[in-house]
PDB file of C-alpha atoms in Angstrom:
ATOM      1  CA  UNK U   1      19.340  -6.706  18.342  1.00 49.00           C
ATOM      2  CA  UNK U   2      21.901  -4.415  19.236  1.00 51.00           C
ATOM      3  CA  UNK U   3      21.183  -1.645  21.716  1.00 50.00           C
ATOM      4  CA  UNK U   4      23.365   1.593  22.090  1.00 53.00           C
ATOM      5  CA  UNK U   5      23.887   1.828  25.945  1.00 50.00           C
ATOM      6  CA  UNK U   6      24.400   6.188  25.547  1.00 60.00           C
ATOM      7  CA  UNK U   7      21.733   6.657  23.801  1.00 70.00           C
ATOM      8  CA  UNK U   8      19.404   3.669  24.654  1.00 89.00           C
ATOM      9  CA  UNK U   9      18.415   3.492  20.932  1.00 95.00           C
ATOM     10  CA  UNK U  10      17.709  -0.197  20.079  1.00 95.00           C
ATOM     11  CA  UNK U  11      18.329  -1.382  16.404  1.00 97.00           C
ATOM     12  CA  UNK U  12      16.204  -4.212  15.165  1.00 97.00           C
ATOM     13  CA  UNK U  13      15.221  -6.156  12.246  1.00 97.00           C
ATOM     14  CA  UNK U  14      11.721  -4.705  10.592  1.00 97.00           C
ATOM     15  CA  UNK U  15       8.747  -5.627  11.946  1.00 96.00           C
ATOM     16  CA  UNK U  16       5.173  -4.790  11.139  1.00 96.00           C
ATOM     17  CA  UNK U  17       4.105  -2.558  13.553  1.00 96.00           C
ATOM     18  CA  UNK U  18       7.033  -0.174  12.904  1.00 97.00           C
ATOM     19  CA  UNK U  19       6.221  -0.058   9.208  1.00 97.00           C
ATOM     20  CA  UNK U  20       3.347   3.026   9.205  1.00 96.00           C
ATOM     21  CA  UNK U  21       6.074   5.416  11.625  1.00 96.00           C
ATOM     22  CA  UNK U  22       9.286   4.309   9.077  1.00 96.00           C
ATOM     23  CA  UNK U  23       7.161   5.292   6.123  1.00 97.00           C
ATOM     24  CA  UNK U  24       6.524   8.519   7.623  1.00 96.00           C
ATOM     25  CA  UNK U  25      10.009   9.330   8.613  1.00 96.00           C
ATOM     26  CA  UNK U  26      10.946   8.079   5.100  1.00 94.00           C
ATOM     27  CA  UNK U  27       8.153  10.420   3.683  1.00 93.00           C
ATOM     28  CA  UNK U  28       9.451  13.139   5.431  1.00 92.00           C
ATOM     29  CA  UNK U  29      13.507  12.767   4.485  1.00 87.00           C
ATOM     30  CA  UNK U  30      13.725  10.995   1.339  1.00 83.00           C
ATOM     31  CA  UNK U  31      12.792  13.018  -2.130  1.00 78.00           C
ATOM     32  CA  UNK U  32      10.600   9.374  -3.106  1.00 81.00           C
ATOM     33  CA  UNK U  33       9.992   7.503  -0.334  1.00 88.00           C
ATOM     34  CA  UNK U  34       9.219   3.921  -0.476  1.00 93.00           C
ATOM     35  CA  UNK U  35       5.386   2.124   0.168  1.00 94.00           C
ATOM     36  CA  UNK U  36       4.382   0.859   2.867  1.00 95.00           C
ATOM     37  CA  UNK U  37       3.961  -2.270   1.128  1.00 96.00           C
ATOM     38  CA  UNK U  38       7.517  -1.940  -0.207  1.00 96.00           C
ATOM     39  CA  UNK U  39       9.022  -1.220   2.787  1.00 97.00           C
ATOM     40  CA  UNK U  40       6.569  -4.108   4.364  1.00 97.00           C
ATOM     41  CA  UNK U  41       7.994  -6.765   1.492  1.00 96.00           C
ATOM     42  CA  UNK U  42      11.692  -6.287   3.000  1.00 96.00           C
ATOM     43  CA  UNK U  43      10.445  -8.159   6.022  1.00 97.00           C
ATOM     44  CA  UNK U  44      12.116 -11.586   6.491  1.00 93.00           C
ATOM     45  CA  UNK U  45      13.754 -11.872   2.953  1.00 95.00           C
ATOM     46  CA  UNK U  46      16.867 -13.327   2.949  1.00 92.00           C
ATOM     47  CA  UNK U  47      19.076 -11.427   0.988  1.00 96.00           C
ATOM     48  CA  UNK U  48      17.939  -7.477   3.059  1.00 98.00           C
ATOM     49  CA  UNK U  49      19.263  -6.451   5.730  1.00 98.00           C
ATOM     50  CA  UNK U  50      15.841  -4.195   7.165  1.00 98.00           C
ATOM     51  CA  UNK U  51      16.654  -2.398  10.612  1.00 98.00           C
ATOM     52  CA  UNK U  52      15.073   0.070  12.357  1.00 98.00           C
ATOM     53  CA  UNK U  53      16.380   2.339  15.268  1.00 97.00           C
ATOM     54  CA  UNK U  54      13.552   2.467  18.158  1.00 97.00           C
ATOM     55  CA  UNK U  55      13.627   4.879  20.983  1.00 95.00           C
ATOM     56  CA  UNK U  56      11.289   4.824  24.291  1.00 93.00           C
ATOM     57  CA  UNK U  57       8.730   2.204  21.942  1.00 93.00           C
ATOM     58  CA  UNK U  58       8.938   4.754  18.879  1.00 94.00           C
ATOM     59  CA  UNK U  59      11.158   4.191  15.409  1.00 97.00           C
ATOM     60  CA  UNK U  60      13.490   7.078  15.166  1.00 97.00           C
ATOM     61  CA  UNK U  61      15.241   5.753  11.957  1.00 97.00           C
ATOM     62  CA  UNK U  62      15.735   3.392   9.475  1.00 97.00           C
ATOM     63  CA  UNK U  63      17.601   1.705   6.653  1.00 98.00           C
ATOM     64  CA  UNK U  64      17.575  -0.887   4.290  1.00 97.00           C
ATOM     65  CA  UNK U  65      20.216  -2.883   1.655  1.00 98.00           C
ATOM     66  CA  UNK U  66      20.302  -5.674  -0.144  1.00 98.00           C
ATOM     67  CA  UNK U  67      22.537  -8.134  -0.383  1.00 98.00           C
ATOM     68  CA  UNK U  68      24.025  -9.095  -3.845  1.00 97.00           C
ATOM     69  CA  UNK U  69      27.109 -11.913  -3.384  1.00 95.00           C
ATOM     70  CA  UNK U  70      29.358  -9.323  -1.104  1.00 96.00           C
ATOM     71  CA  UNK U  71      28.281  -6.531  -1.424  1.00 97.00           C
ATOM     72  CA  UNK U  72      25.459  -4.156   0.055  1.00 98.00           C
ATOM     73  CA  UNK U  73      23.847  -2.082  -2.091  1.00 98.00           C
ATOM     74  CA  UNK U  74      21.749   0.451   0.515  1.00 97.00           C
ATOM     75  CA  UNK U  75      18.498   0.986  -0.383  1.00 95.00           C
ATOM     76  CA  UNK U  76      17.740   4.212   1.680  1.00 93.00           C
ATOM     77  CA  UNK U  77      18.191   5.276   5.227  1.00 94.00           C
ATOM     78  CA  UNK U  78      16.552   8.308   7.230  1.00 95.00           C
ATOM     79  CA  UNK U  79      16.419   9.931  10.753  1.00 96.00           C
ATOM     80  CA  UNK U  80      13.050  10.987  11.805  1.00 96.00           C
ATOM     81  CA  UNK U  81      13.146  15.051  11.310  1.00 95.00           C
ATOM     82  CA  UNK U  82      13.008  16.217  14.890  1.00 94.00           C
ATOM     83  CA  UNK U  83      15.872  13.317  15.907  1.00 95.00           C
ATOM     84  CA  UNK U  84      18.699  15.203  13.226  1.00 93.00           C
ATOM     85  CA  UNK U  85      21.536  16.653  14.991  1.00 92.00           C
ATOM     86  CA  UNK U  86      21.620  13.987  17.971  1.00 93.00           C
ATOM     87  CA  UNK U  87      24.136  12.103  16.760  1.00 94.00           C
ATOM     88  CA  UNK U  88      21.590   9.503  15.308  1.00 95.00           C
ATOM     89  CA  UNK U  89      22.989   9.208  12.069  1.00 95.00           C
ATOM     90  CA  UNK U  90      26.241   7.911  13.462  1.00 96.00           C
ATOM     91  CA  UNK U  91      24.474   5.514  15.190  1.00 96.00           C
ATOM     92  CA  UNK U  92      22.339   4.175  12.422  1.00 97.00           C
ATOM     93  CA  UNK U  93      25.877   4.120  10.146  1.00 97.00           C
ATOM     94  CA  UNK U  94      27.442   2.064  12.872  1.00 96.00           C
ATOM     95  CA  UNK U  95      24.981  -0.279  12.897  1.00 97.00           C
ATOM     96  CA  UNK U  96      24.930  -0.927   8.945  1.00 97.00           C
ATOM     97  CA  UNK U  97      28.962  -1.525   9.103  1.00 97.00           C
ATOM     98  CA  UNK U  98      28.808  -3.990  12.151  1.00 96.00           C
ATOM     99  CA  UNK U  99      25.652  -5.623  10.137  1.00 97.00           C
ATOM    100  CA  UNK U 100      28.118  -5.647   7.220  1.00 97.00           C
ATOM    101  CA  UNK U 101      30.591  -7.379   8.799  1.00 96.00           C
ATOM    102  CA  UNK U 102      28.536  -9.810  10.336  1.00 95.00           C
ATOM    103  CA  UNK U 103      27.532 -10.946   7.233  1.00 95.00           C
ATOM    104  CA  UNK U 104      30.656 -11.091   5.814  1.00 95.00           C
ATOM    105  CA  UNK U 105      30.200  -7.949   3.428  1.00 97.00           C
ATOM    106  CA  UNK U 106      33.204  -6.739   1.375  1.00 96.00           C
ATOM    107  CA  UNK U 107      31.522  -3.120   0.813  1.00 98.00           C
ATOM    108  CA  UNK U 108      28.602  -1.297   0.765  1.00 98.00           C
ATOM    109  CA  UNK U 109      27.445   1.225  -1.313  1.00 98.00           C
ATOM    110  CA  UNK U 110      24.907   3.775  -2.040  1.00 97.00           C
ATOM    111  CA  UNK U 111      23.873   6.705  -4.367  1.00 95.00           C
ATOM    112  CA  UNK U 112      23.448   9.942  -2.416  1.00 95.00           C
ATOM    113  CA  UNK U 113      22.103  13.683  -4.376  1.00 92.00           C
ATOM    114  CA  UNK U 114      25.136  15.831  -4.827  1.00 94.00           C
ATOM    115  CA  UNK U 115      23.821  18.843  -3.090  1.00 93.00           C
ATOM    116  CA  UNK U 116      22.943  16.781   0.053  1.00 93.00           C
ATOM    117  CA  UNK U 117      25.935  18.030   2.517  1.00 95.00           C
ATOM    118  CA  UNK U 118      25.079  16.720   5.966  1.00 94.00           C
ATOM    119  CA  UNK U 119      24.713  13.206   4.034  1.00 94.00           C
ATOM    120  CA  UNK U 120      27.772  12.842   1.881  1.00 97.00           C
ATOM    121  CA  UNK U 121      29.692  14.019   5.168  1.00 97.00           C
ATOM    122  CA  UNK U 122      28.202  11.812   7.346  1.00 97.00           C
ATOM    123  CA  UNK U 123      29.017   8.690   4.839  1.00 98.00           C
ATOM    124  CA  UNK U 124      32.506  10.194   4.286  1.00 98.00           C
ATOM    125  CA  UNK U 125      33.395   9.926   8.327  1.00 97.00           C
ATOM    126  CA  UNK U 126      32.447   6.557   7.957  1.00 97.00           C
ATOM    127  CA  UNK U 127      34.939   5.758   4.802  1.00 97.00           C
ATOM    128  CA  UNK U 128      32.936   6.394   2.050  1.00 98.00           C
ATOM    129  CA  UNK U 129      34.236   7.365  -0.828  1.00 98.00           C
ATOM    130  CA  UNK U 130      32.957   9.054  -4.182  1.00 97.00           C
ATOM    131  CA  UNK U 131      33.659   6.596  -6.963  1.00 98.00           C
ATOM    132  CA  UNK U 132      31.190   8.082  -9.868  1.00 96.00           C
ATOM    133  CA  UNK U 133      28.488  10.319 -10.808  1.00 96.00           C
ATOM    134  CA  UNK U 134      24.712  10.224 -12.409  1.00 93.00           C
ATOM    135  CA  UNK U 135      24.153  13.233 -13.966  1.00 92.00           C
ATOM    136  CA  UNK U 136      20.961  14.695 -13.539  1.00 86.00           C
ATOM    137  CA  UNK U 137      20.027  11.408 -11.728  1.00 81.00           C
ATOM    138  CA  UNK U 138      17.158  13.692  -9.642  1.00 80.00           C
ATOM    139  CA  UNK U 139      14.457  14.054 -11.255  1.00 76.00           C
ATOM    140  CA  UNK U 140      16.213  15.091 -14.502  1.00 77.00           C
ATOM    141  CA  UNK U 141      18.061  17.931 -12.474  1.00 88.00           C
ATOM    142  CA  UNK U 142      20.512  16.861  -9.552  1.00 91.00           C
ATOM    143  CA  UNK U 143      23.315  14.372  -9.977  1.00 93.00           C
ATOM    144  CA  UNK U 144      23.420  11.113  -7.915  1.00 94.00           C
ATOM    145  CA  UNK U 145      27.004  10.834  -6.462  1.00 96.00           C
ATOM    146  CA  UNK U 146      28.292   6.922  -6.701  1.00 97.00           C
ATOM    147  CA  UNK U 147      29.895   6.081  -3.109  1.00 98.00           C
ATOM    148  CA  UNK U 148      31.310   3.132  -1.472  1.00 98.00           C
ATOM    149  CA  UNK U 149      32.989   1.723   1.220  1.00 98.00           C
ATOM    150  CA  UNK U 150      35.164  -1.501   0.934  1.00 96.00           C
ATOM    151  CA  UNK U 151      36.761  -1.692   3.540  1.00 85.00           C
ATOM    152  CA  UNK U 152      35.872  -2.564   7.035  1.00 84.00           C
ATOM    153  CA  UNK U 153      38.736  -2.147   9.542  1.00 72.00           C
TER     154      UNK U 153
END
C-alpha cells in the first residue's frame, strides 16, 4: 500500500469490491474496456501487478501489467472522468515505476492511440519513449504508438 500524503490517494492491490467502480471508470476512458470478470481474474495472479488508486473509500483510477521475465507490459490504465486534470495521472504513473522497481523491472511498456495527446505526454514526462508504430491498430483506423521506458533512475 502506498498512500500519497498531498493528495491522500491510497494505491492498492485489486480487490473485489473495487472491481464494479474500475470497470466503470475503465468503461468510461478506454475505447474497449475490459470485463468485469477480466479485470476480476487479475486478482492475486502472480505475474500482474493490479492497483487501484482509492480516494475518501471510492476508486479514482486504475492500472494493470503483466509481468513477462523483466519487463511490464501495461495492460491499461484510466482516471475516473471527473478526477482528469488533478494531477492524478502523475500519481498513478508514479506508482507503476516505484511498483516496477520493486519488482526488479528493467522497462515497461505500453501501446497508446496516436491521436491521444494528454496520454502520450503524460507517459513522455515520465521517460517514455516512442519506439514503433501499428498502423491502423484502432479499430482498422488509428495507429497504436509502441512506447517504452527502460530505464528507471
Amino acid at each position: 500500500m502506498i498512500v500519497d500524503n498531498e493528495s491522500n490517494i491510497e494505491f492498492i492491490d485489486f480487490k473485489e469490491e473495487y472491481i464494479n467502480d474500475i470497470y466503470a471508470i475503465e468503461r468510461d476512458s478506454i475505447d474497449v474496456a475490459w470485463s468485469e470478470s477480466q479485470l476480476r481474474d487479475l486478482i492475486g495472479k502472480e505475474n500482474v501487478v493490479a492497483r487501484v488508486g482509492v480516494l475518501d473509500g471510492t476508486a479514482i483510477c486504475s492500472y494493470s501489467f503483466n509481468v513477462v521475465f523483466e519487463e511490464g507490459e501495461i495492460n491499461n490504465l484510466s482516471v475516473k472522468k471527473s478526477e482528469r486534470g488533478k494531477g492524478i495521472g502523475n500519481l498513478l504513473m508514479k506508482d507503476m515505476i516505484n511498483v516496477a522497481k520493486i519488482r526488479n523491472l528493467q522497462s515497461l511498456t505500453l501501446e497508446v492511440n496516436e491521436n491521444n495527446e494528454i496520454a502520450i505526454n503524460l507517459y513522455k514526462k515520465f521517460g517514455f519513449e516512442v519506439e514503433g508504430r501499428r498502423s491502423n491498430y484502432y479499430f482498422g483506423k488509428d495507429a497504436a504508438l509502441i512506447m517504452w521506458k527502460r530505464n528507471f533512475d
